[in-house]
Short mmCIF file of C-alpha atoms and ligand atoms in Angstrom, two decimals:
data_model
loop_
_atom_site.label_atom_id
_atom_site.label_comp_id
_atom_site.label_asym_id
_atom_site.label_seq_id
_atom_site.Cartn_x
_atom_site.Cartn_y
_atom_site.Cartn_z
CA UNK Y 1 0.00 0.00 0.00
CA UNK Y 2 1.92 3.00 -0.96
CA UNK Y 3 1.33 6.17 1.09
CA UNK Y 4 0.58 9.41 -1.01
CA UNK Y 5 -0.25 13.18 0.73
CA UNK Y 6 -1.00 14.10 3.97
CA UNK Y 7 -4.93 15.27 4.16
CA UNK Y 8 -4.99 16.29 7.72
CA UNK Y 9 -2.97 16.57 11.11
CA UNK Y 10 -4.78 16.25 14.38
CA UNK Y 11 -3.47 16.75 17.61
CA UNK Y 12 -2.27 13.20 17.96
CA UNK Y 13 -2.87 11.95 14.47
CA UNK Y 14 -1.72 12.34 10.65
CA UNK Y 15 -3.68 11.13 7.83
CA UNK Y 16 -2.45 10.14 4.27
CA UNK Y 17 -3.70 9.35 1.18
CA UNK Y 18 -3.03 5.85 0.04
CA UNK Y 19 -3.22 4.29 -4.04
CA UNK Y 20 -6.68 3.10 -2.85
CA UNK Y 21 -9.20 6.33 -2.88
CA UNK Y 22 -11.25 3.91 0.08
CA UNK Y 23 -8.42 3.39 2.58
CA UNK Y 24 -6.46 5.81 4.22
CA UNK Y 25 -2.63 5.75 6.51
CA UNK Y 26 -2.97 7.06 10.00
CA UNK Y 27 0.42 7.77 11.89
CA UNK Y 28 -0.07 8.75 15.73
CA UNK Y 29 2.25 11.08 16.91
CA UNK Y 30 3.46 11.62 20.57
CA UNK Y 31 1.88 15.00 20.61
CA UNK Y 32 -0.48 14.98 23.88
CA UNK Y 33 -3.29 18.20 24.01
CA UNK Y 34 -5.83 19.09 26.60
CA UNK Y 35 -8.39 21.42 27.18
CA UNK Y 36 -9.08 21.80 23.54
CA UNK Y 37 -5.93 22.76 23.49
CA UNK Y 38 -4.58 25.20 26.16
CA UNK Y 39 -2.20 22.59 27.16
CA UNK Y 40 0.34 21.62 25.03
CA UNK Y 41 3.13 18.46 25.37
CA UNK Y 42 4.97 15.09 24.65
CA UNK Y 43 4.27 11.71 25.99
CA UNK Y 44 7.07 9.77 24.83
CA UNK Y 45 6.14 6.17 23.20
CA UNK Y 46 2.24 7.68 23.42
CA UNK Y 47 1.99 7.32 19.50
CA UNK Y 48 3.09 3.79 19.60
CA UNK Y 49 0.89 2.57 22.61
CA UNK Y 50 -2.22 4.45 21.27
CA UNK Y 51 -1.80 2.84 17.59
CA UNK Y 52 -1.42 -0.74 18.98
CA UNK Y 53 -3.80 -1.03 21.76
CA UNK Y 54 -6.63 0.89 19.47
CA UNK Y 55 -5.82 -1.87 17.20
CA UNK Y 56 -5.65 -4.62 19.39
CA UNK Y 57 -9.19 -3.49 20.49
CA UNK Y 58 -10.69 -2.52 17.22
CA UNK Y 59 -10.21 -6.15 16.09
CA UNK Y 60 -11.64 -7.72 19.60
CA UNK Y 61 -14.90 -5.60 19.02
CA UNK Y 62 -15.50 -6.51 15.31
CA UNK Y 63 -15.00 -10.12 16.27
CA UNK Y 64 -17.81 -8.95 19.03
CA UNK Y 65 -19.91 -7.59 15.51
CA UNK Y 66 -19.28 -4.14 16.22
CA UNK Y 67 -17.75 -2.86 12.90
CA UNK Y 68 -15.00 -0.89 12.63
CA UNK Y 69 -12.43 0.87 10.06
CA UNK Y 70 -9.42 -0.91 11.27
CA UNK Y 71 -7.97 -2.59 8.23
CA UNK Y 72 -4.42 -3.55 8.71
CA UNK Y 73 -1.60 -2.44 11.44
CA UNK Y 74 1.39 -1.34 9.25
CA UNK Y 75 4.25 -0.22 11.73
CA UNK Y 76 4.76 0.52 15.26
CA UNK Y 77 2.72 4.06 14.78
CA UNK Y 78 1.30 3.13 11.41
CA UNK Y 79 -2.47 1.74 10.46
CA UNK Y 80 -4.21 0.88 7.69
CA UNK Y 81 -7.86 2.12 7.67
CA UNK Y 82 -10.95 2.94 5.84
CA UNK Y 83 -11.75 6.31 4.85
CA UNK Y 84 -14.49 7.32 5.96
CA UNK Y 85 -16.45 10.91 6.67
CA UNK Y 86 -16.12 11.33 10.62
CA UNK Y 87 -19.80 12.30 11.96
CA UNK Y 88 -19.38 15.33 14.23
CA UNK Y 89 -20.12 13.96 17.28
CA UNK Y 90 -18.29 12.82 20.23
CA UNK Y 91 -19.96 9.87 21.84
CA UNK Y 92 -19.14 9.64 25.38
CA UNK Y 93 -20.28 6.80 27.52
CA UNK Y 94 -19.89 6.78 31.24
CA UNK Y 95 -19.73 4.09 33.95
CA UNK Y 96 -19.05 6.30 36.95
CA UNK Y 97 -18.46 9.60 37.54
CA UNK Y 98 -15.42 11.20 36.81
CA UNK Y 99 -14.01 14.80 34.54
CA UNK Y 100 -16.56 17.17 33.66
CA UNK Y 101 -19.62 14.91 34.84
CA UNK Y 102 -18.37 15.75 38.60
CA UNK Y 103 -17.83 19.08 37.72
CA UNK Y 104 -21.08 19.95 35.95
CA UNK Y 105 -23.48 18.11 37.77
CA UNK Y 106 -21.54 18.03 41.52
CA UNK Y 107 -21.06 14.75 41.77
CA UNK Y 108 -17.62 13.17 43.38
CA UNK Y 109 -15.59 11.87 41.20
CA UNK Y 110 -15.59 7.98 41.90
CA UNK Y 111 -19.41 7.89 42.14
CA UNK Y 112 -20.64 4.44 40.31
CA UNK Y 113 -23.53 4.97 38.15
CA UNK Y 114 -26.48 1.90 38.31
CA UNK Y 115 -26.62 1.99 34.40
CA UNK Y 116 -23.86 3.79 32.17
CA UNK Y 117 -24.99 7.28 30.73
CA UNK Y 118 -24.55 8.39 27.21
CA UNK Y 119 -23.64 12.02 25.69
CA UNK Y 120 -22.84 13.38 22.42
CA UNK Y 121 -20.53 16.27 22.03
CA UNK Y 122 -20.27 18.45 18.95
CA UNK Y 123 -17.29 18.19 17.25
CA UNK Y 124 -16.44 21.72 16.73
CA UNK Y 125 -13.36 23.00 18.38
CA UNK Y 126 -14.11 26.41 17.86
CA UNK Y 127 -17.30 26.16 20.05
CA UNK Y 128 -15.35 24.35 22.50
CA UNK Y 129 -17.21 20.61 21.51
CA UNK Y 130 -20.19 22.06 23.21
CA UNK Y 131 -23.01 19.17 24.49
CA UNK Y 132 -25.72 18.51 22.73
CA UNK Y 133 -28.92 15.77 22.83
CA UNK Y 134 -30.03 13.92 20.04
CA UNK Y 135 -32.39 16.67 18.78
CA UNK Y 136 -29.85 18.80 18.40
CA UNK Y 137 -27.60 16.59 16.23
CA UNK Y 138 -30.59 15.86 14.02
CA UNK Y 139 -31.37 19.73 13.79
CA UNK Y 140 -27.55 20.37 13.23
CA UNK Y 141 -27.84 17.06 10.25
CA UNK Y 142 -24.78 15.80 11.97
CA UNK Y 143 -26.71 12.23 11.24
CA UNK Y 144 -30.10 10.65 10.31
CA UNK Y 145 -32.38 9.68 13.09
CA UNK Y 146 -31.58 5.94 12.22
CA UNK Y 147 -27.69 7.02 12.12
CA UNK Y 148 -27.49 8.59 16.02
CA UNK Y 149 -30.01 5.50 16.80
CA UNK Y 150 -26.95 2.93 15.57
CA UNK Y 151 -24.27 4.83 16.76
CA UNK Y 152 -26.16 4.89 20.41
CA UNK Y 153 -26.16 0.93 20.11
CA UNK Y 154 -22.80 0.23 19.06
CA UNK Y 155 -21.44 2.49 21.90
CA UNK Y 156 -23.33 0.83 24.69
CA UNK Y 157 -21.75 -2.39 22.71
CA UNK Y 158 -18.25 -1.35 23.19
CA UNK Y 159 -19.24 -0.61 26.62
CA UNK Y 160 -20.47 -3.98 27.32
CA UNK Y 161 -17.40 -5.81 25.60
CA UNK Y 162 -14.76 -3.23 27.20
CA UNK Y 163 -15.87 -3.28 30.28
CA UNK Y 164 -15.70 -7.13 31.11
CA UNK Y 165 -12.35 -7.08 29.25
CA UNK Y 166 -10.99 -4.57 31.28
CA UNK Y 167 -11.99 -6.11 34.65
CA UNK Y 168 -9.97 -9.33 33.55
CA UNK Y 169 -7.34 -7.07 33.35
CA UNK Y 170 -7.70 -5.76 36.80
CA UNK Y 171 -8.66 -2.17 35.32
CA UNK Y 172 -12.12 -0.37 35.81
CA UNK Y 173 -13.26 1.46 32.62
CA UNK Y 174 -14.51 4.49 33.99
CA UNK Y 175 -15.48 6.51 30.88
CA UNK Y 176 -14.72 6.79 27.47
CA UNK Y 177 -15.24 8.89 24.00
CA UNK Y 178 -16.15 7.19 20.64
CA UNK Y 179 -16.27 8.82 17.17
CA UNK Y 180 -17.56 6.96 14.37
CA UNK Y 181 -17.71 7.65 10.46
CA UNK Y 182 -19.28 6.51 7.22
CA UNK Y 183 -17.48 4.91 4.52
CA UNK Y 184 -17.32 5.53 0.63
CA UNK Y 185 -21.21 3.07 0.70
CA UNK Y 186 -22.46 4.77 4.06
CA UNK Y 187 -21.97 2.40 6.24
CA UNK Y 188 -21.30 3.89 9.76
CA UNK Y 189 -18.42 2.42 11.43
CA UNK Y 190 -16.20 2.80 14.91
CA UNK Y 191 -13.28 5.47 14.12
CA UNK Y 192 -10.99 7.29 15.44
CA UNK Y 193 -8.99 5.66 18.61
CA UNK Y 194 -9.33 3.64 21.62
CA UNK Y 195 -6.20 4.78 23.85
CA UNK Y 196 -5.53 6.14 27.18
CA UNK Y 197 -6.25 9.36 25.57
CA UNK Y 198 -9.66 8.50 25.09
CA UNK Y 199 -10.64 6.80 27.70
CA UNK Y 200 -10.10 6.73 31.82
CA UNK Y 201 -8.91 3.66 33.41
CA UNK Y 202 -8.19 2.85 36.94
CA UNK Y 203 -6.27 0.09 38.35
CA UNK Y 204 -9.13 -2.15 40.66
CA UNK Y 205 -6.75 -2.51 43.29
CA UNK Y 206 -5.32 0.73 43.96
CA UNK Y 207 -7.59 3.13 42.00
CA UNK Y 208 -4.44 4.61 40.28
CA UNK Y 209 -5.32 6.22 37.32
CA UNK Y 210 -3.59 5.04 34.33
CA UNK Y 211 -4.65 7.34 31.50
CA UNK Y 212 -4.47 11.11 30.34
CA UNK Y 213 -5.96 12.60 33.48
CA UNK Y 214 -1.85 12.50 34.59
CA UNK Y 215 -1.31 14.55 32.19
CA UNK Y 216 -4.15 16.74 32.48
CA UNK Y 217 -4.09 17.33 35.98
CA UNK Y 218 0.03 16.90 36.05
CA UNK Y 219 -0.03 14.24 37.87
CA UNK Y 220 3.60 13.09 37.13
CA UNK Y 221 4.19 9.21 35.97
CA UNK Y 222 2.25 9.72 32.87
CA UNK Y 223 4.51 7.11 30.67
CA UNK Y 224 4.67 4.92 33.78
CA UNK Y 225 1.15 5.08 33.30
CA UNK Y 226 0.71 4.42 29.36
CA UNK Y 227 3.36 2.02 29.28
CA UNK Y 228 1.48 -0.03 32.76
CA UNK Y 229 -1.93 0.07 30.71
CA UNK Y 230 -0.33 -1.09 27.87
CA UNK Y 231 1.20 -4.20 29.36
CA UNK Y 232 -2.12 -5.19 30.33
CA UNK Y 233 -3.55 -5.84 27.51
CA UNK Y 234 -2.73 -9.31 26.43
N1 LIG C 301 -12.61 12.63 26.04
C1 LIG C 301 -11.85 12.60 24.89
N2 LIG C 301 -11.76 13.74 24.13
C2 LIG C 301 -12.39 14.88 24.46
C3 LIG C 301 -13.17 14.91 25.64
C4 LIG C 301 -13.27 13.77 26.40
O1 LIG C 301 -11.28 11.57 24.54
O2 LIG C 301 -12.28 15.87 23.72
C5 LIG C 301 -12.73 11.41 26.87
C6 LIG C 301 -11.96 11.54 28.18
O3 LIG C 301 -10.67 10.98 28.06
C7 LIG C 301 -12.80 10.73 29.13
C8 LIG C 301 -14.22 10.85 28.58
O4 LIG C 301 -14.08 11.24 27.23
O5 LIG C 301 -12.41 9.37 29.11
C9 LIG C 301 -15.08 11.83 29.32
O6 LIG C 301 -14.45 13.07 29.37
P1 LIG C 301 -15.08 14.32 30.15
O7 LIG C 301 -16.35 14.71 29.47
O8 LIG C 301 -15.17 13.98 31.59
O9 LIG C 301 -14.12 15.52 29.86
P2 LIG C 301 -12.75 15.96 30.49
O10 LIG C 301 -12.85 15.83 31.97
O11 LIG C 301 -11.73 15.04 29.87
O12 LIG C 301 -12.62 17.36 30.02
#
């Protein structure tokens, strides 16, 4: 697969172009943002950890029937996947509360939820990814009714396979964003990442967290922390 322009830089991601107009490169970088971007800095290895463990998971969920755009790892920071139109939402699905649940709704962060909660975000950076409900999105045409309806039951899927893998692990999957897109035939599919940038995990024993939030809240240890999440998965 040969790898043509760059179409976009994220804050952790490149894309390119590839020889096939459906499939696209994506090349994580070690580049580590927060607060839509106030903060600025490096997680060294982050790029490498994020691409394989998004990966490693991608595959485990479309074995669960949950489809996905992962195609092919290519490298250590490298992946093969589908091109696809990202829908503008940012699908957030929450098992207890934690980030800016506790903070808008004054609730301590640790609080277990009895079922998860779902929000959608929309994915506009210059209105600061305000929150939105499902009216909204169809008033905005982010998606069709039936669209948000799918995307609402895949997420609660990857909730339901994530969480019991993560428990195995000894890790409690507190919270975590999805983004999905549509491909070239409009099928909507899981995008984007799964990573420690994405979501919040705590070690069961200790309640160490072992995601971004170190770096957010400068916590220190944050490749300890990637790297220890990392060897978990297995
Ligand atoms: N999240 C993300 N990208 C964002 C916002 C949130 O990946 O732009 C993830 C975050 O890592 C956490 C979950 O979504 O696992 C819920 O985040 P929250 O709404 O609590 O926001 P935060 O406290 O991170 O600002």
């Amino acid at each position: 697969m040969e790898k043509r322009e760059q179409i976009y830089e994220g804050k952790a991601k490149k894309v390119y172009l590839t020889d096939d107009p459906d499939l696209v490169i994506v090349d994580y970088k070690d580049d580590a943002t927060a607060f839509n971007g106030l903060k600025k800095g490096t997680i060294t290895g982050k790029g490498v950890i994020n691409n394989k463990m998004s990966n490693l998971l991608m595959q485990k969920l479309e074995e669960a029937g949950i489809p996905t755009h992962f195609v092919e790892e290519l490298s250590d920071r490298e992946t093969l996947v589908k091109k696809v139109d990202i829908v503008p939402l940012e699908v957030i699905i929450r098992n207890i509360a934690a980030g800016s649940f506790s903070k808008n709704y004054g609730v301590k962060e640790g609080t277990p939820f009895d079922a998860p909660t779902i929000e959608f975000s929309y994915k506009n950076d210059d209105l600061g990814d305000p929150l939105i409900n499902d009216y909204h999105a169809l008033a905005l045409k982010l998606a069709t009714k039936e669209e948000i309806e799918l995307i609402k039951k895949y997420a609660f899927a990857v909730n339901d396979y994530m969480k019991a893998y993560w428990k195995e692990r000894g890790v409690i999957l507190v919270d975590f964003k999805l983004e999905f897109g549509k491909t070239s035939d409009g099928t909507i599919v899981l995008a984007d990442e799964i990573s420690p940038d994405t979501c919040r995990f705590w070690d069961a024993e200790t309640m160490e967290k072992l995601d971004k939030d170190r770096f957010r809240r400068d916590l220190g240890g944050v490749e300890d922390a990637y790297n220890e999440i990392m060897g978990r998965l297995s």
